[in-house]
Short mmCIF file of C-alpha atoms in Angstrom, two decimals:
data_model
loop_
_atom_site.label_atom_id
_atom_site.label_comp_id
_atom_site.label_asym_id
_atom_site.label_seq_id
_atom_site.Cartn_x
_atom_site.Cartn_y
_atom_site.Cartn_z
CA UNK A 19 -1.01 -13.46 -35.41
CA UNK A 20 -3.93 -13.96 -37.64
CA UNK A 21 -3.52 -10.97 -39.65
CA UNK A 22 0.10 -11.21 -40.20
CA UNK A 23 -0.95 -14.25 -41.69
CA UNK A 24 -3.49 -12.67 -44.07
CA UNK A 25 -0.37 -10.93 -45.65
CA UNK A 26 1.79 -13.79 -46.13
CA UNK A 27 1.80 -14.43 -49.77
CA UNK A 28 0.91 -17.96 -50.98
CA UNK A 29 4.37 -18.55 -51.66
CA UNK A 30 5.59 -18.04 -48.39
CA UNK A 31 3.13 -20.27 -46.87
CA UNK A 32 4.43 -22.81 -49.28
CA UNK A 33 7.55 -22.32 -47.71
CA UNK A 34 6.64 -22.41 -44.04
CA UNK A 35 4.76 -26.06 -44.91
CA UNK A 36 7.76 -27.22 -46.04
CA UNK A 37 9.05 -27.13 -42.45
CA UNK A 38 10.30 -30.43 -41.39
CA UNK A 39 7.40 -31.08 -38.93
CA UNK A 40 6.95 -35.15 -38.03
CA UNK A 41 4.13 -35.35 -35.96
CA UNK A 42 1.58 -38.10 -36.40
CA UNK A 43 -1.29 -36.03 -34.62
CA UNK A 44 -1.89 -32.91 -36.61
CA UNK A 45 -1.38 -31.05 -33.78
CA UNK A 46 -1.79 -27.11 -35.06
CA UNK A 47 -3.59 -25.20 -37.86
CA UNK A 48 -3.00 -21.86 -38.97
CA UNK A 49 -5.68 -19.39 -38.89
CA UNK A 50 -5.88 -18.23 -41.45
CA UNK A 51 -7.48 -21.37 -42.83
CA UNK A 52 -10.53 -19.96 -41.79
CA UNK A 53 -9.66 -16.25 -42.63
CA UNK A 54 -8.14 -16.88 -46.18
CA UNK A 55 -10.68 -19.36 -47.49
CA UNK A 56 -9.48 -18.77 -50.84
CA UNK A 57 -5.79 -20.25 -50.60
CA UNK A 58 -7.65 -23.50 -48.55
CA UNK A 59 -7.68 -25.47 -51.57
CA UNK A 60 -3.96 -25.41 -52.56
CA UNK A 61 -3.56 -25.99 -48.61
CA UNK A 62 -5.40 -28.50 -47.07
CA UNK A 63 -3.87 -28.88 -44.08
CA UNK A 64 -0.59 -26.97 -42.37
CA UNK A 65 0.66 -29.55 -39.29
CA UNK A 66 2.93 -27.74 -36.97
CA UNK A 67 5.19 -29.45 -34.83
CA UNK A 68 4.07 -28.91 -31.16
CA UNK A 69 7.22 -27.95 -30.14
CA UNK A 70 8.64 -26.41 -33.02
CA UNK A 71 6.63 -24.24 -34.09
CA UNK A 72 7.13 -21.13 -34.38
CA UNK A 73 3.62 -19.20 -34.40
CA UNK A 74 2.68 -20.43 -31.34
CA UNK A 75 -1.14 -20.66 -32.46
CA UNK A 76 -3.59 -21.33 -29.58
CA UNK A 77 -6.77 -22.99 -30.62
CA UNK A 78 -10.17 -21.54 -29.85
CA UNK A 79 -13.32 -23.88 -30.62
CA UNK A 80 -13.96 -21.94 -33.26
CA UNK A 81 -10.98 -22.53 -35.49
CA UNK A 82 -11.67 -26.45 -34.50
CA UNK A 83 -15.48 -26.26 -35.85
CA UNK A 84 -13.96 -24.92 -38.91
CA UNK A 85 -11.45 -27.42 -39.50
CA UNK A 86 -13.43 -30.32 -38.78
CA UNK A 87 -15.57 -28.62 -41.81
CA UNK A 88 -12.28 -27.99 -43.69
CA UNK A 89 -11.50 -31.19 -43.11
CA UNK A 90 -14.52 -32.88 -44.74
CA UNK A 91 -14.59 -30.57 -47.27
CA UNK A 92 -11.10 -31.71 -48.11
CA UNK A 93 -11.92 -35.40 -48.10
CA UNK A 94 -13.10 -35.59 -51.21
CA UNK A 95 -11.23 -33.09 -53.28
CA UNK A 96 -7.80 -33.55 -52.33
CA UNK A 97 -5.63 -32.11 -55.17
CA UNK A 98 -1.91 -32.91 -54.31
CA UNK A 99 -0.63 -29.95 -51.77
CA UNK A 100 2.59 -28.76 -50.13
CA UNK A 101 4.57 -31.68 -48.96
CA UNK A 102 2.62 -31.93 -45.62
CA UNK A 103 3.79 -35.38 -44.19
CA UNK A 104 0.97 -38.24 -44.39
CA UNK A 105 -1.65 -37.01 -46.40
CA UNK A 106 -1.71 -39.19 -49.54
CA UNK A 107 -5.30 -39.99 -51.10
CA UNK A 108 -8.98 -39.11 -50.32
CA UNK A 109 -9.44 -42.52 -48.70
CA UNK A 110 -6.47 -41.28 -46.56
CA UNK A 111 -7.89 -38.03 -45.76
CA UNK A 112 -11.03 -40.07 -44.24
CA UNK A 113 -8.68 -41.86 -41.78
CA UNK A 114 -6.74 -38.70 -40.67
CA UNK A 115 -9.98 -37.09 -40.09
CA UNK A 116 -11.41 -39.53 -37.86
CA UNK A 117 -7.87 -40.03 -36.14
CA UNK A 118 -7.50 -35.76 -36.11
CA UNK A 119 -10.86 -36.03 -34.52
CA UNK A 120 -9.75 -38.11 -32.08
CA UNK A 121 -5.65 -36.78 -31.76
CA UNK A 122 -8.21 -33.31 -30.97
CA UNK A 123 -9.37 -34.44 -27.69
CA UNK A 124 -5.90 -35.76 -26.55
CA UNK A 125 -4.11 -32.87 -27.87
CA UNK A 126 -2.26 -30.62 -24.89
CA UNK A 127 -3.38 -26.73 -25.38
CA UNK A 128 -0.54 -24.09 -26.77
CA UNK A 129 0.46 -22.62 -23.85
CA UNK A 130 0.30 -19.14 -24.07
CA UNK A 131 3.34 -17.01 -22.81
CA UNK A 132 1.01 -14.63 -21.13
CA UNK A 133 0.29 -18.24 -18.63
CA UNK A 134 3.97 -18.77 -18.11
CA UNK A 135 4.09 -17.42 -14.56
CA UNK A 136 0.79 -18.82 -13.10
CA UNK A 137 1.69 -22.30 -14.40
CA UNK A 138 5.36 -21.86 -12.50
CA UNK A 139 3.78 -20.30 -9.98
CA UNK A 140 1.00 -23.41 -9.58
CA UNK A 141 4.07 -26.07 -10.04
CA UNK A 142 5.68 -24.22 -6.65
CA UNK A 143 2.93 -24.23 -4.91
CA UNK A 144 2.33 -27.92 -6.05
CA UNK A 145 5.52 -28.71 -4.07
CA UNK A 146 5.53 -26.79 -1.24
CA UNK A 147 2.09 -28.24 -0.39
CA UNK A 148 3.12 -31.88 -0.65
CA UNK A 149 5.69 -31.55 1.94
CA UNK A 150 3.90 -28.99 4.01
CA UNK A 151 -0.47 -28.75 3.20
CA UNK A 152 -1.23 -24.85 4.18
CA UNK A 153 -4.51 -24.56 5.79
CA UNK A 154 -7.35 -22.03 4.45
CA UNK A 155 -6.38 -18.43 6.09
CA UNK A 156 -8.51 -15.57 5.76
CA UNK A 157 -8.12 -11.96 7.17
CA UNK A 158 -9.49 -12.24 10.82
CA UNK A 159 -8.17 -15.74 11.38
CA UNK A 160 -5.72 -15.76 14.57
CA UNK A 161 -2.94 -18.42 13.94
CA UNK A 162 0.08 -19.80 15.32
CA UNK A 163 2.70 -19.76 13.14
CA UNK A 164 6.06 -22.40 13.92
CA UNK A 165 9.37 -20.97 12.45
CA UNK A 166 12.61 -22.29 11.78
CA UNK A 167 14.75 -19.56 12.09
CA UNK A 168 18.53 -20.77 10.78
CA UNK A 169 19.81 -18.06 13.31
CA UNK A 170 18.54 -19.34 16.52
CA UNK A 171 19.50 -23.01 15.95
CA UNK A 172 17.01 -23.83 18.83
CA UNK A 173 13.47 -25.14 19.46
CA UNK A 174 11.10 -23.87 16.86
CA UNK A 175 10.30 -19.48 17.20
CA UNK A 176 6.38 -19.66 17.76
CA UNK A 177 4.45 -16.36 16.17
CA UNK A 178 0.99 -15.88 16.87
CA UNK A 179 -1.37 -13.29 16.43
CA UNK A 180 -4.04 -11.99 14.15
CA UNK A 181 -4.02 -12.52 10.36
CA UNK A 182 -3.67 -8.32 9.17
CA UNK A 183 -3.88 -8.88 5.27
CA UNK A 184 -3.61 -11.51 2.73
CA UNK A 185 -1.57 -10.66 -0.48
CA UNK A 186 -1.72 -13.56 -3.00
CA UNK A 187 1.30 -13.26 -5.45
CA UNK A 188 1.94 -17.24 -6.31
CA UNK A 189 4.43 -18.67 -4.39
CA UNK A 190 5.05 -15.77 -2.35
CA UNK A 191 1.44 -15.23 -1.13
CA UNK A 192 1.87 -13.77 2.67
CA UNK A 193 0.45 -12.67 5.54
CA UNK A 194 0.62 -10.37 7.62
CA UNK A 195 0.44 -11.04 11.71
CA UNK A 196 -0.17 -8.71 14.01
CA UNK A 197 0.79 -9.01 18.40
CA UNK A 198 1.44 -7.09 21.25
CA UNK A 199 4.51 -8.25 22.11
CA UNK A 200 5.58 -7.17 25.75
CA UNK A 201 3.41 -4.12 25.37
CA UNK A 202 4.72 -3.38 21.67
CA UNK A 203 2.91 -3.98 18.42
CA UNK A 204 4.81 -6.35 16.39
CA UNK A 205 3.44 -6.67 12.40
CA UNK A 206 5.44 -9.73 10.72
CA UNK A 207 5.12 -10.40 7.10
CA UNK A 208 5.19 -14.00 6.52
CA UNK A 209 5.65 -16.36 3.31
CA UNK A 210 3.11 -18.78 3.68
CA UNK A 211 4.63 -21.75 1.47
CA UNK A 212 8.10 -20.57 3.21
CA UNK A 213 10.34 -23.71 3.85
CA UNK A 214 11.11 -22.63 7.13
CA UNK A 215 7.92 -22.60 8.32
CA UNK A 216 7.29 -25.34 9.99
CA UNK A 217 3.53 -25.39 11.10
CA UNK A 218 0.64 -23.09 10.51
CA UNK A 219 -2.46 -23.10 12.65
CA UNK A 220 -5.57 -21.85 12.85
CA UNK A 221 -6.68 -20.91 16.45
CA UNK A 222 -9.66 -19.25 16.02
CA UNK A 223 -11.21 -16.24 13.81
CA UNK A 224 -12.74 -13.01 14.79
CA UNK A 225 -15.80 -11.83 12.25
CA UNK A 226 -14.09 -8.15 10.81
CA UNK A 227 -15.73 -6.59 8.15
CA UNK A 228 -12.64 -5.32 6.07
CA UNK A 229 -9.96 -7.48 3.74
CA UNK A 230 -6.89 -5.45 5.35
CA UNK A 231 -6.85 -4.46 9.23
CA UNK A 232 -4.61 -1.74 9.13
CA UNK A 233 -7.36 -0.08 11.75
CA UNK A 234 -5.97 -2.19 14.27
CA UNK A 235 -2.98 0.37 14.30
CA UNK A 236 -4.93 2.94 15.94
CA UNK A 237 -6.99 0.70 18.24
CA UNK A 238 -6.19 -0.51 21.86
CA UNK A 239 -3.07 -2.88 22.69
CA UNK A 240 -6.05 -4.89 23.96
CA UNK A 241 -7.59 -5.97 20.41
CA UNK A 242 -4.17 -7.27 19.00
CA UNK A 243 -3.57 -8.88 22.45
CA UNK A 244 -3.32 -12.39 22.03
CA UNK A 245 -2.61 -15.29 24.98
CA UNK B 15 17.45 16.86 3.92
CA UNK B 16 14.71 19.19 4.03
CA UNK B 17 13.16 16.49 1.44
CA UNK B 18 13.64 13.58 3.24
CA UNK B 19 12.37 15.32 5.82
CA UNK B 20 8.95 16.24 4.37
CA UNK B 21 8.77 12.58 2.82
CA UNK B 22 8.80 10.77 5.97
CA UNK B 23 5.57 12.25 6.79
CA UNK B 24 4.00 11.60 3.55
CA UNK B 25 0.85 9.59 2.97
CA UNK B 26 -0.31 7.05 0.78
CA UNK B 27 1.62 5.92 -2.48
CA UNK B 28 4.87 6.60 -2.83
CA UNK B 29 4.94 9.10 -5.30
CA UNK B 30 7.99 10.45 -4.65
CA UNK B 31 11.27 9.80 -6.80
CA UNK B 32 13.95 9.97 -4.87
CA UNK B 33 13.38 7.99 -2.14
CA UNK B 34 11.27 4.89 -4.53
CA UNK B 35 14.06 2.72 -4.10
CA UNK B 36 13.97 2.36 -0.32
CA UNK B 37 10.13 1.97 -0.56
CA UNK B 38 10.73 -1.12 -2.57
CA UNK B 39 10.45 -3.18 0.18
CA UNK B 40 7.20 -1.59 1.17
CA UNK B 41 6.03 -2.02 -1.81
CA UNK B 42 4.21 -5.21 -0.89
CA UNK B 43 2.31 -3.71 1.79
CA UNK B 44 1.57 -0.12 -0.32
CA UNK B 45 0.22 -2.53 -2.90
CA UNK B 46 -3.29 -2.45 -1.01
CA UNK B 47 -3.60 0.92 -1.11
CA UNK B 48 -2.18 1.37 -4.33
CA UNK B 49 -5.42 1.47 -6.39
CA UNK B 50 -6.82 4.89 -5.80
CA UNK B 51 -7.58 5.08 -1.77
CA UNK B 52 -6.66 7.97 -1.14
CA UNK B 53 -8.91 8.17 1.86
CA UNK B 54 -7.37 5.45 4.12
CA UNK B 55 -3.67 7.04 4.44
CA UNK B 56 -1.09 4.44 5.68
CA UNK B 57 2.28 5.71 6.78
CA UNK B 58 5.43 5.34 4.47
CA UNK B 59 7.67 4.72 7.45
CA UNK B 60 11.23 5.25 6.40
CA UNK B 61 14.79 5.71 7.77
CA UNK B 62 15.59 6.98 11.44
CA UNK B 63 17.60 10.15 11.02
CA UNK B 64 18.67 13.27 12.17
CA UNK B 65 15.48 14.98 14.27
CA UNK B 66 14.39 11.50 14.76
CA UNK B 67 12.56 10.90 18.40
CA UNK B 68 13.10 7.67 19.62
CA UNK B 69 12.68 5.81 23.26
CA UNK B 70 15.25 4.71 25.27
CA UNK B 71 14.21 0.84 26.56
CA UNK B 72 17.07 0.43 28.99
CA UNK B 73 17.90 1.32 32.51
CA UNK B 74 20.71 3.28 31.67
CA UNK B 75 19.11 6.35 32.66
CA UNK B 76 17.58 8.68 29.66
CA UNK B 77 13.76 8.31 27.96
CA UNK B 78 14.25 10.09 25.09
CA UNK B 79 16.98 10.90 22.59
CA UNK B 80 17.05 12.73 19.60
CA UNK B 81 19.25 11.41 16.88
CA UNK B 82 21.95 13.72 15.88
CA UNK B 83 23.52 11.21 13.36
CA UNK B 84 22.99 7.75 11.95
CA UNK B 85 26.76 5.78 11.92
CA UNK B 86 26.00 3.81 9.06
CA UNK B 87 27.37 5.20 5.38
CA UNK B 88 23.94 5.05 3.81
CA UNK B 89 23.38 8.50 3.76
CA UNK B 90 19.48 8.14 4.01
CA UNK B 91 19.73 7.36 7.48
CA UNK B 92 19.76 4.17 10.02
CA UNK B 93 17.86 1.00 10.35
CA UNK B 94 17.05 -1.51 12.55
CA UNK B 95 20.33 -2.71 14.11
CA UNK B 96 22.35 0.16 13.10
CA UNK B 97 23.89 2.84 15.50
CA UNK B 98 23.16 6.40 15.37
CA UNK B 99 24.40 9.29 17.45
CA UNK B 100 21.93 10.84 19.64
CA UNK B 101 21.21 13.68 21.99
CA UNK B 102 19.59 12.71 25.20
CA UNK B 103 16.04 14.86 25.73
CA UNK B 104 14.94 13.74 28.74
CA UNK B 105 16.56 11.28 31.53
CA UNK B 106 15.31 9.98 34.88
CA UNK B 107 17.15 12.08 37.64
CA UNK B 108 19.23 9.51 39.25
CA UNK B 109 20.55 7.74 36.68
CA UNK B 110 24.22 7.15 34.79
CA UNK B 111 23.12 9.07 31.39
CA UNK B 112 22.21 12.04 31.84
CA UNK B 113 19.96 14.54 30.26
CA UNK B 114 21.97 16.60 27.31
CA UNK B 115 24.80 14.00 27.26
CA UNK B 116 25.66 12.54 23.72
CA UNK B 117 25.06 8.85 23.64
CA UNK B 118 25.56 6.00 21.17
CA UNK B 119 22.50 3.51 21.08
CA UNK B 120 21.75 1.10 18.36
CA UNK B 121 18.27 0.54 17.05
CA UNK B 122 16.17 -2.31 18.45
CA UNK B 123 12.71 -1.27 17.40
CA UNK B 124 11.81 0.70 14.03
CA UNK B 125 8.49 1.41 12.47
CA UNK B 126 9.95 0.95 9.19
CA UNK B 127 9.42 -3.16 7.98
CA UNK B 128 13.17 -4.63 7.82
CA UNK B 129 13.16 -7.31 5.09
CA UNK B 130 14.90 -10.87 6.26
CA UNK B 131 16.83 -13.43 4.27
CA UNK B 132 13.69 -15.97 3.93
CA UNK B 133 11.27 -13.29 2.16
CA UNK B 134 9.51 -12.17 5.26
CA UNK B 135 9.97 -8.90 7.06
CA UNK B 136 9.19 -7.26 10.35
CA UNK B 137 8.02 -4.01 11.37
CA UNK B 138 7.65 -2.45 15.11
CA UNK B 139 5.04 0.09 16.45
CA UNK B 140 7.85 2.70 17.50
CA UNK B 141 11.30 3.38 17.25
CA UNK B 142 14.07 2.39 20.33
CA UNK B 143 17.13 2.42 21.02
CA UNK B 144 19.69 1.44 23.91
CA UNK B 145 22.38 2.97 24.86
CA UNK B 146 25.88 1.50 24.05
CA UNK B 147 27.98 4.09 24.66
CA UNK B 148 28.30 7.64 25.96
CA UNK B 149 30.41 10.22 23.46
CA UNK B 150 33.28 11.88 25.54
CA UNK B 151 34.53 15.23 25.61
CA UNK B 152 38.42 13.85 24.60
CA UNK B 153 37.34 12.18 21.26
CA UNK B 154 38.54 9.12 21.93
CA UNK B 155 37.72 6.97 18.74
CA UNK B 156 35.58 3.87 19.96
CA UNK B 157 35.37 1.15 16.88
CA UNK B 158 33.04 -1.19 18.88
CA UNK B 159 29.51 -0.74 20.38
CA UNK B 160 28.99 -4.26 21.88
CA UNK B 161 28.16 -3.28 25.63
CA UNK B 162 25.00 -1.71 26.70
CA UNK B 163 25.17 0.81 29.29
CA UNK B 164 21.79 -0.69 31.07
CA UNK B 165 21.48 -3.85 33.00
CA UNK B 166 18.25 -4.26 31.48
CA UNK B 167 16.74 -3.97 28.29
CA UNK B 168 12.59 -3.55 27.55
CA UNK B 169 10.25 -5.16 24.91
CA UNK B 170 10.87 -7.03 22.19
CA UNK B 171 14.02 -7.19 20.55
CA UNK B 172 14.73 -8.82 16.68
CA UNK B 173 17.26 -11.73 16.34
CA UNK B 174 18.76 -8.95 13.86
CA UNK B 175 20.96 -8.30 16.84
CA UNK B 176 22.81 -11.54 16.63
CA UNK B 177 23.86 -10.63 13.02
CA UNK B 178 25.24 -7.25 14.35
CA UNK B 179 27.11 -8.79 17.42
CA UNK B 180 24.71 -6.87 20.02
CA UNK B 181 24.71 -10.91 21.84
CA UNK B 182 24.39 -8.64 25.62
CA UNK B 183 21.01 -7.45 23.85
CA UNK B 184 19.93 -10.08 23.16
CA UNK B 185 20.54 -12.16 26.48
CA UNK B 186 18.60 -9.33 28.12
CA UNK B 187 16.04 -9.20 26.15
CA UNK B 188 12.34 -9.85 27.41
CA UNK B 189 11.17 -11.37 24.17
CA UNK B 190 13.42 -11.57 21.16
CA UNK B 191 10.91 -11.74 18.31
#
């Protein structure tokens, strides 16, 4: 982003502050305020709308140190710039500083499109967890699962057993239970902040030294044999 | 076939082409082993087809039956719940199947993980079958397998069955899961 804005001509950054962008905080600047340094004083200030914008700039402290000193720097000499909305005269420029400074520490952070997913993913878990809290489970925990099964129509399926593996993926994190099950193993992957689970517990934990128990596979029927 | 073959005793990631798309539903549980562990070799357990070994959990009579064919159009082979054609191995001496008959069983227990409707999924230590039918010599088309040839049925059993009207399997089973 910053470099493409190295390239823009002047006159094209004329243009893009001419955006119609009402926003009383000044909300976004442009890198290349600090990379350009040259152009700053035709520019003093570019104020992207928050939603609008295009660029999708994400502040680092390090563009905000430099604007603060931008900004100072541009209280005095304030020649008359590119129809940015509410910067009028140096006494002006004072007041939006101190109100910038303080619009700064309200001000939500861009949010990136790379941090799309984990903030969805957060906002599900965020309501699953309000109707149903899921309690800490670790590999090694045994637990006793209740689950709703729309099939059965009848009292709650219970699933117990030993916790295999834990894959965290968001909303879908699962786990994995092992049981003998009238002398069969039986592995069941299970959603953890599933809907139809009704009731997690944990019954008790055996101390394993791995993150996945696949060796319990090979084993006896008598170490995945739970009462 | 020879392929398929030599895939379903493959180890660790699946690396091969062909069959990636019915791996997709392992893919959750190859994920572990996906970064480079080539030491600790799980299983890619995949369809139950012709060659296939699988136990008989009924009283009907045979242990062991070799699948011949898998009824289901998916040419890759059967699943759990499906019902395959097989070639009885090894019977008990007194019983009504007997050993080198041609049977129809549908699967109740398969190692590979069969995905369900609410995102979780379900895998058994072996592969099982019971017996719903017996193939006769006069090729007499039979549409429906409904009625197992046992009294009794072994082990657990999935509630898959009720979605593929086995209902006798499931009110004999020991523990449906």
């Amino acid at each position: 982003m910053a470099t493409s804005f190295n390239r823009l001509p002047p006159q094209a950054l004329h243009m893009i502050t001419r955006n119609p962008t009402q926003s009383s905080k000044k909300l976004g600047f442009s890198t290349f305020l600090s990379c350009a340094p040259s152009v700053d004083s035709s520019f003093s200030r570019l104020s992207l709308n928050h939603s609008g914008s295009k660029f999708g700039l994400s502040l680092d402290t390090r563009v905000r140190k430099e604007f603060i000193v931008r900004a100072e720097d541009n209280a005095e000499a304030e020649p008359e710039e590119a129809a940015v909305d509410g910067i009028v005269d140096a006494e002006g420029n004072v007041e939006e500083v101190v109100e910038v400074g303080e619009a700064k520490s309200m001000r939500k952070p861009r949010i990136k499109l790379g941090d799309v997913m984990g903030i969805l993913n957060k906002k599900a878990i965020e309501v699953s967890e309000k109707v149903r809290p899921v309690p800490e489970i670790r590999t090694g925990d045994i637990v006793e699962i209740k689950l709703e099964v729309p099939e059965n129509r009848r009292r709650l399926s219970i699933y117990k057993g030993i916790v295999m593996s834990r894959q965290n993926a968001g909303i879908h994190t699962t786990i994995r239970i092992r049981r003998i099950i009238a002398g069969i193993g039986v592995e069941i992957v299970f959603p953890i902040y599933s809907p139809n689970i009704k009731e997690i517990k944990v019954m008790s934990h055996r101390k394993v030294r791995r993150a996945r128990l696949y060796y319990l596979r090979d084993k006896l029927p008598r170490l995945s044999t739970f009462k | 076939m020879a392929a398929a073959l030599a895939s379903r005793f493959s180890r660790g990631r699946s690396l091969i082409g062909s069959l990636s798309n019915a791996f997709s539903g392992l893919m959750n549980s190859s994920n572990g082993i996906m970064n480079g562990n080539i030491l600790s070799q799980q299983q890619q357990r995949t369809f139950i087809q012709m060659g296939t070994n699988l136990k008989v959990v009924d009283n009907s009579g045979a242990k062991e039956v070799k699948c011949i064919q898998s009824l289901k159009a998916n040419k890759k082979g059967a699943r759990l719940g499906d019902i395959i054609v097989g070639s009885v191995k090894e019977a008990i001496p007194s019983g009504k199947v007997k050993k080198g008959m041609v049977v129809y069983g549908v699967v109740v227990r398969a190692a590979m993980p069969k995905r369900r409707v609410d995102g979780s999924q379900v895998k058994f230590d072996d592969n099982a079958i019971v017996v719903v039918g017996i193939k006769e010599k006069k090729k007499q088309k039979k549409v429906e397998f409904n009625q197992p040839t046992g009294t009794r049925v072994f082990g657990p059993v999935p509630h898959e069955m009720r979605r593929k009207k086995q209902l006798k399997i499931l009110a004999l089973a020991q523990h449906i899961v």
